[in-house]
Each structure stands twice: as C-alpha cells, then as structure tokens.
Amino acid sequence: MNLISKLSSAIVFSIVMPVMAFAHGHGHLEISHSWIKASLPGSKMTGGFVTITNKSKHDDHLIAAYSDIAKKTELHTMVMDDGVMKMRAVEGGWAIPTGATLELAPGGNHIMFIGLTGAVVEGDMQTITMEFKHAGKIEQMFMVKKAGEKKMQHGHDMTNADANSEMSHSH
Ligand SMILES: [Cu+2]
C-alpha cells in the first residue's frame, strides 16, 4: 500500500467512524420512522409514531416520552370499549425484548401530545425524548407530516372505528 492509499483510507476511516458511532449509539436501539402528525387547525393534540428495534443484548422497555411541544406527553394505546375505539394512557409503557421491534403506528399504540403549545406544522422537525429502562433517555428527531386523507379526530387514524362514532380520552 503506497502513502496515498494509506492516507485516503485513513480519511475514509475518519469519515465513516462518526456515522457508525451514531448508528450504533443509544445502547443498540435502532430508531426509525419517527414522525408526528401535523396538528389540525384549532386542535390542541396530536400523535407521534416511531419504530424501535432492540439490537442490544438486553431486554429494554419504553417507559415514557417527553417534549416541549405540549403540556403533557403520554404513551397511548387504542382499546375497543362498547364498540367505540378509545385512546387510553398506558402505565409503564411497552417492553422491547432483545431482538424485538416496537412499532407505534396510526390506529394503534402512539405517543400522545396533549395541550399543544403551538401549531405542529408539516415539514418541521421536533425533538422528542424517549426514556428507556436500560438505554436511558434518548433524544430523537421527529419529522412532522400531514395527517392522512381519512376523517380525523384528535389527529388519529380511525382504521377500525365507525366514522360516526365519537372518540374520547379516558383522562
Ligand atoms: Cu392518544
């Protein structure tokens, strides 16, 4: 190997390393598809979604989420109650065993932002902190995307519920 190729591989190495450190950081939790639904006009709440794969050797657990965009940030699930789809806060969050993937998606589990301090606008990036039992607190950028075509209440897709049924919080 001549000096030039030694130098260039050293340069490549120094460029690649920080990227790898970033990808493998966070205690080997791989976080992707993090996004928040743009808030509807006049709405004071919206939902956030993320996919987390546990690539570490330790079982982990998403126990809480925090943000500056709302007075309260909660972990929510959807439950059927008397034929009506309702959102409910999940005490203690969700386990993510080693090798498992936790998917928060419209119509199911989600991060709930209640009492928005301002409009959540499409195209913005918001920093959300997620707290894990093992990996600790992780800050993640969430891209704000437009809500879908479906009829929305509280910024949620109502995939299983009657469009005429009322969605309510059990807070
Ligand atoms: Cu909710």
Short mmCIF file of C-alpha atoms and ligand atoms in Angstrom, two decimals:
data_model
loop_
_atom_site.label_atom_id
_atom_site.label_comp_id
_atom_site.label_asym_id
_atom_site.label_seq_id
_atom_site.Cartn_x
_atom_site.Cartn_y
_atom_site.Cartn_z
CA MET A 1 0.00 0.00 0.00
CA ASN A 2 1.51 3.34 -1.01
CA LEU A 3 1.30 6.50 1.03
CA ILE A 4 -1.59 7.97 -0.96
CA SER A 5 -3.85 4.97 -0.46
CA LYS A 6 -2.87 4.81 3.23
CA LEU A 7 -3.83 8.44 3.57
CA SER A 8 -7.09 8.04 1.70
CA SER A 9 -8.11 5.00 3.73
CA ALA A 10 -7.29 6.97 6.87
CA ILE A 11 -9.55 9.75 5.63
CA VAL A 12 -12.36 7.35 4.77
CA PHE A 13 -11.96 5.74 8.20
CA SER A 14 -12.25 9.08 9.97
CA ILE A 15 -15.36 9.97 7.98
CA VAL A 16 -17.08 6.62 8.47
CA MET A 17 -16.39 6.25 12.17
CA PRO A 18 -18.62 9.06 13.48
CA VAL A 19 -21.50 7.79 11.31
CA MET A 20 -21.08 4.29 12.72
CA ALA A 21 -20.89 5.66 16.23
CA PHE A 22 -24.18 7.42 15.62
CA ALA A 23 -25.92 4.40 14.09
CA HIS A 24 -24.76 2.11 16.89
CA GLY A 25 -25.32 4.57 19.71
CA HIS A 26 -28.30 4.66 22.01
CA GLY A 27 -27.44 1.32 23.63
CA HIS A 28 -28.11 -0.51 20.34
CA LEU A 29 -31.68 0.59 19.96
CA GLU A 30 -32.37 1.21 16.28
CA ILE A 31 -34.91 4.02 15.95
CA SER A 32 -36.59 4.78 12.64
CA HIS A 33 -39.78 6.15 11.04
CA SER A 34 -40.15 8.79 13.73
CA TRP A 35 -42.85 11.26 12.78
CA ILE A 36 -45.61 13.41 14.23
CA LYS A 37 -48.93 14.18 12.63
CA ALA A 38 -49.32 17.87 11.78
CA SER A 39 -51.95 19.32 14.10
CA LEU A 40 -55.34 20.18 12.65
CA PRO A 41 -56.46 23.83 12.81
CA GLY A 42 -57.66 24.59 16.33
CA SER A 43 -56.64 21.18 17.65
CA LYS A 44 -54.64 21.05 20.86
CA MET A 45 -53.45 17.49 20.47
CA THR A 46 -51.74 15.19 18.03
CA GLY A 47 -49.93 11.86 17.87
CA GLY A 48 -46.37 10.69 17.30
CA PHE A 49 -45.15 7.41 15.83
CA VAL A 50 -41.85 5.55 15.78
CA THR A 51 -40.33 2.14 15.16
CA ILE A 52 -37.76 0.86 17.68
CA THR A 53 -35.78 -2.34 17.19
CA ASN A 54 -33.79 -3.65 20.13
CA LYS A 55 -30.45 -4.81 18.71
CA SER A 56 -28.79 -4.94 22.11
CA LYS A 57 -28.24 -7.99 24.31
CA HIS A 58 -30.50 -6.52 26.97
CA ASP A 59 -34.26 -6.51 27.16
CA ASP A 60 -35.48 -2.94 27.27
CA HIS A 61 -38.66 -1.02 27.92
CA LEU A 62 -40.03 2.28 26.64
CA ILE A 63 -41.28 3.84 29.86
CA ALA A 64 -42.02 7.48 28.95
CA ALA A 65 -41.73 10.26 26.39
CA TYR A 66 -41.15 13.97 26.86
CA SER A 67 -41.46 17.02 24.59
CA ASP A 68 -41.61 20.81 24.54
CA ILE A 69 -44.49 20.94 22.07
CA ALA A 70 -47.23 20.03 24.55
CA LYS A 71 -48.09 20.39 28.21
CA LYS A 72 -48.37 16.63 28.54
CA THR A 73 -46.70 13.83 26.58
CA GLU A 74 -48.13 10.37 27.19
CA LEU A 75 -47.88 6.85 25.86
CA HIS A 76 -51.26 5.76 24.49
CA THR A 77 -52.92 2.66 23.20
CA MET A 78 -56.25 2.09 21.42
CA VAL A 79 -58.93 -0.03 23.04
CA MET A 80 -62.43 -1.07 21.98
CA ASP A 81 -65.00 -0.05 24.57
CA ASP A 82 -68.63 -0.81 23.79
CA GLY A 83 -67.91 -0.76 20.07
CA VAL A 84 -66.16 2.58 20.30
CA MET A 85 -62.43 2.98 19.70
CA LYS A 86 -60.87 4.91 22.55
CA MET A 87 -57.41 6.07 23.42
CA ARG A 88 -56.02 5.23 26.79
CA ALA A 89 -52.78 6.11 28.58
CA VAL A 90 -50.53 3.10 29.07
CA GLU A 91 -48.98 2.98 32.52
CA GLY A 92 -45.41 1.74 32.34
CA GLY A 93 -45.19 1.74 28.53
CA TRP A 94 -44.10 -1.22 26.44
CA ALA A 95 -41.45 -3.91 26.77
CA ILE A 96 -38.96 -4.28 23.91
CA PRO A 97 -37.22 -7.64 24.45
CA THR A 98 -33.85 -8.14 22.83
CA GLY A 99 -34.36 -8.75 19.12
CA ALA A 100 -37.92 -7.40 19.17
CA THR A 101 -39.39 -4.41 17.34
CA LEU A 102 -41.87 -1.98 18.90
CA GLU A 103 -43.94 -0.22 16.26
CA LEU A 104 -46.04 2.81 17.16
CA ALA A 105 -48.35 3.50 14.23
CA PRO A 106 -51.65 5.23 13.40
CA GLY A 107 -54.63 3.22 14.66
CA GLY A 108 -52.55 1.60 17.39
CA ASN A 109 -50.04 2.49 20.04
CA HIS A 110 -48.75 6.05 19.85
CA ILE A 111 -47.12 8.94 21.67
CA MET A 112 -49.81 11.47 22.59
CA PHE A 113 -49.17 15.19 22.78
CA ILE A 114 -51.87 16.89 24.83
CA GLY A 115 -52.19 20.65 25.18
CA LEU A 116 -50.06 21.73 22.23
CA THR A 117 -48.17 24.94 22.94
CA GLY A 118 -48.46 25.92 19.25
CA ALA A 119 -49.37 24.53 15.85
CA VAL A 120 -47.33 21.47 14.83
CA VAL A 121 -46.55 22.29 11.21
CA GLU A 122 -45.82 19.91 8.35
CA GLY A 123 -42.15 19.84 7.38
CA ASP A 124 -40.88 20.89 10.82
CA MET A 125 -38.58 18.71 12.87
CA GLN A 126 -39.31 18.24 16.56
CA THR A 127 -37.02 16.75 19.16
CA ILE A 128 -38.77 14.18 21.31
CA THR A 129 -37.10 12.49 24.28
CA MET A 130 -37.89 8.85 24.89
CA GLU A 131 -36.93 7.20 28.16
CA PHE A 132 -35.90 3.55 28.22
CA LYS A 133 -35.37 1.39 31.27
CA HIS A 134 -31.98 0.16 30.06
CA ALA A 135 -30.79 2.66 27.42
CA GLY A 136 -31.89 5.70 29.41
CA LYS A 137 -33.08 8.92 27.80
CA ILE A 138 -32.69 9.23 24.03
CA GLU A 139 -33.43 12.34 22.01
CA GLN A 140 -34.84 11.65 18.57
CA MET A 141 -35.81 13.96 15.72
CA PHE A 142 -39.42 13.51 14.60
CA MET A 143 -40.48 14.82 11.18
CA VAL A 144 -43.90 16.47 11.10
CA LYS A 145 -46.05 15.05 8.32
CA LYS A 146 -49.53 15.85 7.13
CA ALA A 147 -52.42 13.87 8.55
CA GLY A 148 -53.90 11.33 6.13
CA GLU A 149 -56.99 11.54 3.96
CA LYS A 150 -59.25 9.82 6.46
CA LYS A 151 -61.61 11.59 8.79
CA MET A 152 -59.60 12.52 11.85
CA GLN A 153 -60.45 13.07 15.43
CA HIS A 154 -57.68 14.19 17.74
CA GLY A 155 -55.27 13.69 14.87
CA HIS A 156 -55.66 9.93 14.75
CA ASP A 157 -56.47 7.49 12.01
CA MET A 158 -59.60 5.60 12.91
CA THR A 159 -58.96 2.46 10.96
CA ASN A 160 -61.29 0.19 12.91
CA ALA A 161 -63.89 2.56 14.20
CA ASP A 162 -67.16 3.73 12.74
CA ALA A 163 -66.62 7.17 11.20
CA ASN A 164 -69.64 8.44 13.09
CA SER A 165 -68.55 7.18 16.49
CA GLU A 166 -67.09 9.57 18.97
CA MET A 167 -63.55 9.13 20.08
CA SER A 168 -62.85 10.16 23.60
CA HIS A 169 -59.96 10.26 26.00
CA SER A 170 -60.12 8.48 29.28
CA HIS A 171 -58.05 11.09 31.06
CU CU B 1 -53.84 9.26 22.12
#
